CSV table of C-alpha atoms and ligand atoms in Angstrom, one decimal:
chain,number,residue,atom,x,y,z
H,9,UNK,CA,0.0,0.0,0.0
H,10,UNK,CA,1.6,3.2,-1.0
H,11,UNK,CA,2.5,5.9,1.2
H,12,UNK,CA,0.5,9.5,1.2
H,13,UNK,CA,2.3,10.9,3.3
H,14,UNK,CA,4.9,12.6,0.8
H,15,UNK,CA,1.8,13.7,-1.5
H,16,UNK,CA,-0.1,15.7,1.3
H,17,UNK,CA,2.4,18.9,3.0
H,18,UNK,CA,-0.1,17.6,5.9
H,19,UNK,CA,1.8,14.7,6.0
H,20,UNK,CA,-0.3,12.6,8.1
H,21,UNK,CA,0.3,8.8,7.8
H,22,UNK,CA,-1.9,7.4,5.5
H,23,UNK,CA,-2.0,5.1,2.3
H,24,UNK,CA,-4.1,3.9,-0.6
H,25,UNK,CA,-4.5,1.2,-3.1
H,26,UNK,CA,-2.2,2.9,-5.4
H,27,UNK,CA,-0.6,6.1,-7.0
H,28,UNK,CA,-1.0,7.4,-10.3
H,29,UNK,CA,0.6,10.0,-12.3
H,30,UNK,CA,-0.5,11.4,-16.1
H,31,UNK,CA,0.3,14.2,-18.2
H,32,UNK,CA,-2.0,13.7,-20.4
H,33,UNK,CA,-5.9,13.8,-20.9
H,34,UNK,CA,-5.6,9.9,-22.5
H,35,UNK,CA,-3.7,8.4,-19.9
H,36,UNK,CA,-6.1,9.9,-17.1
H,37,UNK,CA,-9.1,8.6,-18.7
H,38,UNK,CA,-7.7,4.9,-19.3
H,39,UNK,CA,-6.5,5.6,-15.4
H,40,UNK,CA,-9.9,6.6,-14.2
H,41,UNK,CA,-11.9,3.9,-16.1
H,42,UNK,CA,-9.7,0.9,-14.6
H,43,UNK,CA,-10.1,2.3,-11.2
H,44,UNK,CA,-13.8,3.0,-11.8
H,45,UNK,CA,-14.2,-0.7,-13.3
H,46,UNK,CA,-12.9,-2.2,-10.3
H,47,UNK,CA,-15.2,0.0,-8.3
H,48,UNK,CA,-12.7,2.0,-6.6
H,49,UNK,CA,-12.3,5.6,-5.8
H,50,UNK,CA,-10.8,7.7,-7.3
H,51,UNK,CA,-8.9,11.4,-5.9
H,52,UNK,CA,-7.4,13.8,-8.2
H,53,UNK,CA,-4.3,15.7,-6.5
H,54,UNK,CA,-1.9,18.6,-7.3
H,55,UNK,CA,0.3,19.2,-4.6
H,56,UNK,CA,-1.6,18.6,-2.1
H,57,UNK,CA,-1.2,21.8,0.3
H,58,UNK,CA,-5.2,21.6,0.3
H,59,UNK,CA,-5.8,17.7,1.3
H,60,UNK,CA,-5.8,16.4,4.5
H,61,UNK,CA,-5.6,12.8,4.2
H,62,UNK,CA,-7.5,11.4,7.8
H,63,UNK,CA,-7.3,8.1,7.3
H,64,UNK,CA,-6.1,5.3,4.5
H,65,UNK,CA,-7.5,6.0,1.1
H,66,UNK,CA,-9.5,2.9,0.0
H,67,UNK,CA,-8.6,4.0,-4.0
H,68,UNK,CA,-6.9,5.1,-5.9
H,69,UNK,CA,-4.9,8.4,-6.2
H,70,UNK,CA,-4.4,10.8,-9.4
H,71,UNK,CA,-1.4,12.7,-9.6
H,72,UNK,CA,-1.4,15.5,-12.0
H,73,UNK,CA,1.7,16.3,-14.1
H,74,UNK,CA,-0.2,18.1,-17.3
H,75,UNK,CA,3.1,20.7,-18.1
H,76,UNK,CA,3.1,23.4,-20.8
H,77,UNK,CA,2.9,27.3,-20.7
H,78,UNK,CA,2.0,29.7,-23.4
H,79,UNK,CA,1.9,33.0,-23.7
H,80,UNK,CA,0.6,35.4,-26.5
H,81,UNK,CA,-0.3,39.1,-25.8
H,82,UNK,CA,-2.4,41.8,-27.3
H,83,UNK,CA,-2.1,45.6,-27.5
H,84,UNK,CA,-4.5,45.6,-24.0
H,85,UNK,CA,-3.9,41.7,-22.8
H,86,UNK,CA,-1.1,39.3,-22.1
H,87,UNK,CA,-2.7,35.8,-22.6
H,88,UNK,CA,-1.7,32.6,-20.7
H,89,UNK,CA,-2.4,28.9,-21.1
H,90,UNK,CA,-1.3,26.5,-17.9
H,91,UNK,CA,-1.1,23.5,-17.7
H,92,UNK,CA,-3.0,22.2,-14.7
H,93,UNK,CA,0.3,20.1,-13.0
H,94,UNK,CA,2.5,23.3,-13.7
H,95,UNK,CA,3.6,24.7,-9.7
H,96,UNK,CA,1.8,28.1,-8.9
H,97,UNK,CA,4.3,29.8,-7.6
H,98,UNK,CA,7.1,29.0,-10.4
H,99,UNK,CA,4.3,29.8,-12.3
H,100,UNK,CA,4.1,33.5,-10.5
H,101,UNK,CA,7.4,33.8,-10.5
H,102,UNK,CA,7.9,33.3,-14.6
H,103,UNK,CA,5.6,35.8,-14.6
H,104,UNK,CA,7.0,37.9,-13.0
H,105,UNK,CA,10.4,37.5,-14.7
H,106,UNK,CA,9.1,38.0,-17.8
H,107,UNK,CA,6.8,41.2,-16.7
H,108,UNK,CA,3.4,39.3,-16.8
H,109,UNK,CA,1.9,41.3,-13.9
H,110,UNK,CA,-1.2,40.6,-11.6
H,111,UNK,CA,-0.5,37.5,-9.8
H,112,UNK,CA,2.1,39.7,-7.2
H,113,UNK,CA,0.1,39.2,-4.4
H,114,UNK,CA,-0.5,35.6,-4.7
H,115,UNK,CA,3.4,34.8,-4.4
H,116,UNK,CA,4.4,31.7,-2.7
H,117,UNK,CA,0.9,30.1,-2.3
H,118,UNK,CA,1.8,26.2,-2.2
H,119,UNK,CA,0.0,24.1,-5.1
H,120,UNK,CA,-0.7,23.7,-8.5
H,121,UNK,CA,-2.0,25.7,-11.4
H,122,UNK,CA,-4.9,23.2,-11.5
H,123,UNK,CA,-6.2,23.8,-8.2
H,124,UNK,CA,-6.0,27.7,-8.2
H,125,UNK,CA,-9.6,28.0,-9.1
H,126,UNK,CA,-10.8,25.0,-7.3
H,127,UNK,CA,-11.2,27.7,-3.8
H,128,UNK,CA,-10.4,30.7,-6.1
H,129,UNK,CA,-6.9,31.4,-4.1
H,130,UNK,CA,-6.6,34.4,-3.0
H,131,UNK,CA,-4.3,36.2,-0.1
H,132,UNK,CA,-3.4,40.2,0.1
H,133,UNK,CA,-6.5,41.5,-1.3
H,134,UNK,CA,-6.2,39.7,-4.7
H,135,UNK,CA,-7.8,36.2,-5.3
H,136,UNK,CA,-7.1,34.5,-8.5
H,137,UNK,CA,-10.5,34.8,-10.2
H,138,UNK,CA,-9.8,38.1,-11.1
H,139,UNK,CA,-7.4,36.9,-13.9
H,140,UNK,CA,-9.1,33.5,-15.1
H,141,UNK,CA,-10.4,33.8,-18.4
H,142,UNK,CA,-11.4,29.9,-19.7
H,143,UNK,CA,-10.9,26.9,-17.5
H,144,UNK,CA,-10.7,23.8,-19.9
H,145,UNK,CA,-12.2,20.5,-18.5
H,146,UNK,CA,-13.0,16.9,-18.8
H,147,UNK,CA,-15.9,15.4,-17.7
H,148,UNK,CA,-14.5,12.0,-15.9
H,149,UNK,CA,-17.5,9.9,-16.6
H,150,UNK,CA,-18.3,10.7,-20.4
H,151,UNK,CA,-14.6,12.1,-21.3
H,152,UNK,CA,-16.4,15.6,-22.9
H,153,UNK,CA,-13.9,18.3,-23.0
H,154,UNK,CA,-15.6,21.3,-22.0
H,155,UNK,CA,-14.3,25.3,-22.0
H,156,UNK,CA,-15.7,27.0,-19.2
H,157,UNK,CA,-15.8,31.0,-19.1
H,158,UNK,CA,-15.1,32.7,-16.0
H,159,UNK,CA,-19.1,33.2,-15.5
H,160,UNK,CA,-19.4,29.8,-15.3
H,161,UNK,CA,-17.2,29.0,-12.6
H,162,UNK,CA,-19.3,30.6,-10.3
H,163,UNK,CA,-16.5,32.3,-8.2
H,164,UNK,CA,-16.6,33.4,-4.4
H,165,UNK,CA,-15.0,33.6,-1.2
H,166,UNK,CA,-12.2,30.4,-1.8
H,167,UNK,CA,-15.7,28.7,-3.7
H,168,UNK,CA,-16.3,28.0,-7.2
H,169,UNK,CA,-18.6,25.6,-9.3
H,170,UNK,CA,-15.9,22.7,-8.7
H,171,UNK,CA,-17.0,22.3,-4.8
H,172,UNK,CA,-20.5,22.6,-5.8
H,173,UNK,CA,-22.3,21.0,-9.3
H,174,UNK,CA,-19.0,20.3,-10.6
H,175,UNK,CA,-17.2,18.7,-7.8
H,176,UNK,CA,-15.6,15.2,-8.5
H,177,UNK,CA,-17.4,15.6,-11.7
H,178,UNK,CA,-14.0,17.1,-14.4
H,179,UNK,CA,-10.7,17.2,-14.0
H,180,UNK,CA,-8.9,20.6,-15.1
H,181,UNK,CA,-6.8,20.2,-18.0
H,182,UNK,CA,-5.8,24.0,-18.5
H,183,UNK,CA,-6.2,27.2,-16.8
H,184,UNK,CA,-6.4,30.3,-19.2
H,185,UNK,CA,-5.5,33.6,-17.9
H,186,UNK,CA,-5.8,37.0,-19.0
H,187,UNK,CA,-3.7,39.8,-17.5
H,188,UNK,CA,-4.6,43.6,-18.2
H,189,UNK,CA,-1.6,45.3,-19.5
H,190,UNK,CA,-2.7,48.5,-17.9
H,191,UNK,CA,-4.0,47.5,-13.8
H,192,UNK,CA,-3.7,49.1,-10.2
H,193,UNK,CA,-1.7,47.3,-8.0
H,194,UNK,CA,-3.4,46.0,-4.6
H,195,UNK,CA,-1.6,47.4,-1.7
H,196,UNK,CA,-4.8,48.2,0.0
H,197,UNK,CA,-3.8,45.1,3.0
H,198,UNK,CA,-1.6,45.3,5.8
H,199,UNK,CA,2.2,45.6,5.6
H,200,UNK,CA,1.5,46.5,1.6
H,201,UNK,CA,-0.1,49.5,2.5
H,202,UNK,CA,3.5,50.5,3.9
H,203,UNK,CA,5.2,50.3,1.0
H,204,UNK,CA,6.5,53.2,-0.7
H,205,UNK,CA,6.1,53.7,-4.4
H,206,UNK,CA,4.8,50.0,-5.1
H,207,UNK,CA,5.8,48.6,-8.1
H,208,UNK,CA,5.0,44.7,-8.3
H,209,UNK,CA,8.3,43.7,-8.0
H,210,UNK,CA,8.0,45.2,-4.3
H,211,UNK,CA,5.0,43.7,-3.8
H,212,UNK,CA,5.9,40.1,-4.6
H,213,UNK,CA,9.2,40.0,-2.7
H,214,UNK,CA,7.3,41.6,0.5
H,215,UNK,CA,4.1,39.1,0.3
H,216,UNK,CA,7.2,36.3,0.3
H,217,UNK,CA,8.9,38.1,2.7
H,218,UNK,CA,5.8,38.2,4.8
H,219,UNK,CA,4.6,34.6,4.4
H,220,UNK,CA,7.9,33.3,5.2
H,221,UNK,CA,7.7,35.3,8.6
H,222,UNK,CA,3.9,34.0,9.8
H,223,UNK,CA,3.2,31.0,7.6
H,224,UNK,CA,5.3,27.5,9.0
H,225,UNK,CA,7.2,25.7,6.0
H,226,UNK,CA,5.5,22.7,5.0
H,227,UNK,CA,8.7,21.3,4.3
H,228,UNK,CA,9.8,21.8,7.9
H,229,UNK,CA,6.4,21.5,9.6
H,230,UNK,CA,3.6,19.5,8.6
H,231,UNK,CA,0.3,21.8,7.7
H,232,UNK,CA,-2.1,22.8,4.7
H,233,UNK,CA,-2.3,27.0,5.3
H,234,UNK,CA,-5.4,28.0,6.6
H,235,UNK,CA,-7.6,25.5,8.4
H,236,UNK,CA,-10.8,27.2,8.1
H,237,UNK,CA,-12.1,30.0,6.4
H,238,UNK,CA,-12.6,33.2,7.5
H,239,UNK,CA,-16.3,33.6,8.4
H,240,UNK,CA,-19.0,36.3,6.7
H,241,UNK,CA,-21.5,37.7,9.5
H,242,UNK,CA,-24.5,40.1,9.1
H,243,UNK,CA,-23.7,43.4,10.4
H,244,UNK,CA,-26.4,42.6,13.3
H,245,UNK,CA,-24.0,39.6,14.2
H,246,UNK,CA,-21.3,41.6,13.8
H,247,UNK,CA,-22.2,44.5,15.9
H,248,UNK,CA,-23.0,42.1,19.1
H,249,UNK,CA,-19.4,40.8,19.0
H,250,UNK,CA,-18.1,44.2,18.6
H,251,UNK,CA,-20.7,45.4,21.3
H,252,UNK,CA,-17.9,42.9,23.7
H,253,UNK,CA,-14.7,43.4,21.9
H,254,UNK,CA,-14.3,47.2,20.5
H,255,UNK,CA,-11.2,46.0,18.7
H,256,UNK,CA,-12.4,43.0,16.7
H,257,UNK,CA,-10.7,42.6,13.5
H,258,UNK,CA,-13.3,43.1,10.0
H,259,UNK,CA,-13.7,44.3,6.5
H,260,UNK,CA,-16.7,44.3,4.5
H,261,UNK,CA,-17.4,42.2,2.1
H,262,UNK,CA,-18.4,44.1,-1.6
H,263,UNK,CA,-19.2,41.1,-4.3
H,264,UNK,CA,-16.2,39.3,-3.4
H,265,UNK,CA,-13.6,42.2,-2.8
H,266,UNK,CA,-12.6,43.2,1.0
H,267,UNK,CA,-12.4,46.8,1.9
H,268,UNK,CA,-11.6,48.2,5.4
H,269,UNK,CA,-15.1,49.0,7.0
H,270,UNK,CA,-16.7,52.2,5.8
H,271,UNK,CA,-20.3,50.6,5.3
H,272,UNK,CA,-21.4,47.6,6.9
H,273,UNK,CA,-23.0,44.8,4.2
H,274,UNK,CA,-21.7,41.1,4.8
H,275,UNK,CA,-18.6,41.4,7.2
H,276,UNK,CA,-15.8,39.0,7.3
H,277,UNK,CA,-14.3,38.8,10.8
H,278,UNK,CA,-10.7,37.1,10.8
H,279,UNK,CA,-11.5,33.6,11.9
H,280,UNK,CA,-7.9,33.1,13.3
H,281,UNK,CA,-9.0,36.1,15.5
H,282,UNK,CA,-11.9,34.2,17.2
H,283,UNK,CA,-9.5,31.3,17.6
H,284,UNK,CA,-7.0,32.9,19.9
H,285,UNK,CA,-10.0,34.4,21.6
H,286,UNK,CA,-11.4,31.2,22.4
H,287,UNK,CA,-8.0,30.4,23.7
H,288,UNK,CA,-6.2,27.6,21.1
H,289,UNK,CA,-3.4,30.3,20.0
H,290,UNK,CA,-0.2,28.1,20.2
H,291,UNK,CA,-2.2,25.3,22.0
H,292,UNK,CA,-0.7,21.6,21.8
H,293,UNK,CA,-3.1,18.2,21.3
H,294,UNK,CA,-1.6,15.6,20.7
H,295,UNK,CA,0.3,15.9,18.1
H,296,UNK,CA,-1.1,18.8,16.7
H,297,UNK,CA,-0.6,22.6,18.0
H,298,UNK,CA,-2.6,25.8,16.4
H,299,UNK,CA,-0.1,27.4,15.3
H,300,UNK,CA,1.6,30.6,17.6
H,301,UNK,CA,2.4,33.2,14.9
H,302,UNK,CA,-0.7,32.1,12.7
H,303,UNK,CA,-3.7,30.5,14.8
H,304,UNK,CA,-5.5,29.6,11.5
H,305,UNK,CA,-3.1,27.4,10.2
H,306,UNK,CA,-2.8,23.6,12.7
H,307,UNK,CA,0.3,22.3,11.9
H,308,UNK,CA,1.8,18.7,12.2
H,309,UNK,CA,4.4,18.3,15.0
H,310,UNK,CA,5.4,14.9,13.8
H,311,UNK,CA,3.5,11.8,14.4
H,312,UNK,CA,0.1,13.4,14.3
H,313,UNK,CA,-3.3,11.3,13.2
H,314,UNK,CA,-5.8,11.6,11.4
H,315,UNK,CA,-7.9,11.4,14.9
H,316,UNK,CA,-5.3,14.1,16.5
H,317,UNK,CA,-6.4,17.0,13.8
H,318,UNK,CA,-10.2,15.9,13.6
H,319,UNK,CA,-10.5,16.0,17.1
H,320,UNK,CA,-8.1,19.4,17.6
H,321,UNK,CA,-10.6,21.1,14.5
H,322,UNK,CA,-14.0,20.1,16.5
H,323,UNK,CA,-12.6,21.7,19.8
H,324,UNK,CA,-12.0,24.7,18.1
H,325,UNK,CA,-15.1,24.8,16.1
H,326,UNK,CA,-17.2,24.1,19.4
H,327,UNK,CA,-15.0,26.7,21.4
H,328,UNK,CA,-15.9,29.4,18.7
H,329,UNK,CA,-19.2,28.4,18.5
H,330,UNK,CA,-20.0,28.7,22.3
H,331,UNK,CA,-18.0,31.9,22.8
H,332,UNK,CA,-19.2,33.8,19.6
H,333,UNK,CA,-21.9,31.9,18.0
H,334,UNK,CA,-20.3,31.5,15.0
H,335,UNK,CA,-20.0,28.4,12.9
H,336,UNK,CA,-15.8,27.9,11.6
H,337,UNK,CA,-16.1,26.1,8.1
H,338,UNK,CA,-12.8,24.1,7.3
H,339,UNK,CA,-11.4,25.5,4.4
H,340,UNK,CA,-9.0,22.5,3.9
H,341,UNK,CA,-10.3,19.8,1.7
H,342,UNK,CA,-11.0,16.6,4.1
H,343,UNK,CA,-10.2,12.6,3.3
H,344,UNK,CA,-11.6,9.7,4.7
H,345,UNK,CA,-11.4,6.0,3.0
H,346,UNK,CA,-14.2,6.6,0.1
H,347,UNK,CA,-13.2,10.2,-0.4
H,348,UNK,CA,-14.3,14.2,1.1
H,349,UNK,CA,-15.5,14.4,4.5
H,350,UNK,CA,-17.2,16.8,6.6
H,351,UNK,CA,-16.8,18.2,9.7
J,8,FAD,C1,1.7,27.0,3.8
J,8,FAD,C2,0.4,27.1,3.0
J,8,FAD,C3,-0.1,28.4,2.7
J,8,FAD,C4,-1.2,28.5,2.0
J,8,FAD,N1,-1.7,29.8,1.7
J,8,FAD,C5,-2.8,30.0,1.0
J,8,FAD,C6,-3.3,31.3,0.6
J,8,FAD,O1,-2.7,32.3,1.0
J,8,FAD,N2,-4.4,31.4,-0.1
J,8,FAD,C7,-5.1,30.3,-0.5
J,8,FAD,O2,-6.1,30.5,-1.2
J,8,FAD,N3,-4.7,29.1,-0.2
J,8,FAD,C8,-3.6,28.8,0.5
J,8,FAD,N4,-3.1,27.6,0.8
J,8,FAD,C9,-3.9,26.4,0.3
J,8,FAD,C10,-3.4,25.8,-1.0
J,8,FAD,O3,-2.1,26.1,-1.2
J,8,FAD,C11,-4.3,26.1,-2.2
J,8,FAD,O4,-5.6,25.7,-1.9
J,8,FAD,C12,-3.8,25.5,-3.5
J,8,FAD,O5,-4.5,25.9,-4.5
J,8,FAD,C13,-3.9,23.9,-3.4
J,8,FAD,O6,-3.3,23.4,-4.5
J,8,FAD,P1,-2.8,21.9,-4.6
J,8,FAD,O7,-2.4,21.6,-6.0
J,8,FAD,O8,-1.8,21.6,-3.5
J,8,FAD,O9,-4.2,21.2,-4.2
J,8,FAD,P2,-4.6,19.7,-3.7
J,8,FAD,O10,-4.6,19.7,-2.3
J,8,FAD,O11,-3.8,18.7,-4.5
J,8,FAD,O12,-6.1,19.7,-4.2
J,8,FAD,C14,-7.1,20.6,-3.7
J,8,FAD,C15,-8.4,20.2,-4.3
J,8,FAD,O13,-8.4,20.5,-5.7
J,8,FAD,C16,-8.8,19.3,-6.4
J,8,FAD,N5,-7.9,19.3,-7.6
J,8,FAD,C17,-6.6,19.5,-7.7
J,8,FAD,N6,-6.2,19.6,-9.0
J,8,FAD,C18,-7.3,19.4,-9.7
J,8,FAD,C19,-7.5,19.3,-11.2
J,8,FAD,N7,-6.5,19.5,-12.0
J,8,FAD,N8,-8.8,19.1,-11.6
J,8,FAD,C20,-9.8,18.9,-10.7
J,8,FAD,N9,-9.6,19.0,-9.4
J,8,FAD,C21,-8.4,19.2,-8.9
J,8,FAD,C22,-8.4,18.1,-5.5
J,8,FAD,O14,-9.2,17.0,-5.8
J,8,FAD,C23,-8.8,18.8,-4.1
J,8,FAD,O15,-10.2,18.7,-3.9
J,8,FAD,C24,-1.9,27.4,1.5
J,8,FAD,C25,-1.4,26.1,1.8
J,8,FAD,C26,-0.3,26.0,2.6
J,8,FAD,C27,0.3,24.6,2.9
């Protein structure tokens, strides 16, 4: 039984029946139609910064290596087509060599190309949606190739069609962007906002900078970025908490794009906020500890279970709940032996 453990930066001890990789839309499909004929399940992965394997897999796992990047650009538009196995962040980086701009703020985000719209990425005040053009698919059961505008890929807060109608159902291929030649840089958030005469050269090197200062390593220590997501409130549930706590952390929420509170709509409060509130800042179970510098990321101290992080996520979850009424969604995806689980 082969080892997950490399293909998850979770790196939880778990297996499955077996690994796959392809690179190309043939070999998945004669892939996926072996494992479905011997009624097995099947679980596409990138990199696996997402997927938190809890337990063995009882199927079979699809790596994907699709490679290939190219570029063409009009007098308004640079125009890119990714491969979904390319890595993200070389992928940022190219672009940023070669003076592709827009992606600045999404430096160093862990992953493949492929996944990028699965939760619409986003960190710094950008997310990724804002530069997808055509998403090219396969539908795994019939082997349609579909293209799939930007409209229809239903975009939100890390949400899109592919957790919803679409989930489990195609496997990205491609990932077309479309990057204005002519944008304004987002220095809107934090230590951005400090910056003196941005140019997106700045900004990439201090979002990396930044990341590498909060976030823990994967490499070093086990962990898939942000455990849940941050949590949308009405203004009415808002205003109680801030009734308690004049300081607590928010930003409105306008169609998808944050802005520091001026009007009060759907506001997002920081959920790793509420989690040192309710006490789990640095906190050790097990083998899992909420993490000191970053309480919204659990990391892996070495040896941790599956059981260790389900039961360190439903503490907090109930701890948040009781002290603010408010539900914490996970915003990593889940495994258990068939495949996605909930909390
Ligand atoms: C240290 C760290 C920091 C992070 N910071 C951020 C951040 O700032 N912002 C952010 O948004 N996220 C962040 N993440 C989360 C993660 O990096 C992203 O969600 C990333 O897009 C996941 O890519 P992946 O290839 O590793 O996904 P995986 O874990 O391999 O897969 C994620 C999901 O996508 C599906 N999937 C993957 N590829 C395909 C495909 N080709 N076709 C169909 N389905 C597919 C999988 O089945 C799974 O459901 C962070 C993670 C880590 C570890």
């Amino acid at each position: 039984m082969p080892s997950l453990q490399p293909y998850s930066t979770f790196g939880l001890a778990a297996s499955c029946d077996s690994i796959q990789s392809f690179s190309d839309v043939t070999s998945f499909l004669s892939i996926f139609n072996t494992s479905k004929n011997k009624n097995k399940a099947i679980y596409i992965l990138g990199g696996g910064s997402n997927s938190v394997f809890t337990e063995d897999f009882d199927g079979t796992i699809l790596v994907n290596e699709i490679k290939g990047i190219s570029h063409f650009d009009t007098e308004s538009h640079h125009y890119l087509r990714v491969g979904a196995g390319e890595n993200w962040h070389d992928f940022v980086t190219l672009c940023m060599k070669e003076k592709w701009y827009g992606f600045e703020n999404l430096a160093l985000i862990p992953g493949s190309v492929g996944a990028c719209p699965i939760q619409n990425i986003g960190a710094y005040g950008r997310e990724v949606n804002a530069f997808i053009d055509k998403i090219e698919c396969v539908f795994l059961e019939s082997g349609e190739q579909v293209l799939l505008g930007n409209e229809d890929c239903q975009f939100g807060y890390r949400d899109s069609v592919f957790k919803h109608a679409l989930a489990n159902k195609v496997l990205i291929t491609h990932v077309n962007f479309k990057l204005p030649k002519h944008y304004e840089l987002e220095t809107s958030y934090g230590e951005l906002a400090a910056l003196t005469e941005p140019t997106p050269e700045k900004v990439y090197s201090t979002v990396i900078q930044i990341r590498k200062s909060k976030l823990p390593d994967p490499a070093e220590l086990g962990n898939a970025g942000s455990f849940f997501k941050n949590p949308v409130v009405s203004k009415a549930v808002f205003q109680a908490i801030a009734q308690e706590y004049d300081s607590v952390p928010h930003f409105v929420v306008h169609g998808g794009v944050e802005l520091p509170a001026t009007e009060k709509e759907q506001i997002k409060i920081p959920a790793a906020w509420l989690i040192d509130q309710a006490g789990f800042k640095g906190k050790t179970l097990n083998k899992v500890r909420c993490h000191p510098t970053q309480p919204l990321v659990l990391t892996n101290l070495g040896g941790a279970t599956g059981s260790d992080v389900l039961t360190m996520a439903k503490d907090i979850i109930a701890s948040v709940h009781q002290k603010f009424g408010i539900q914490l969604e996970p915003e990593v995806r889940l495994l258990g032996s068939k495949g996605l689980i909930s909390l």
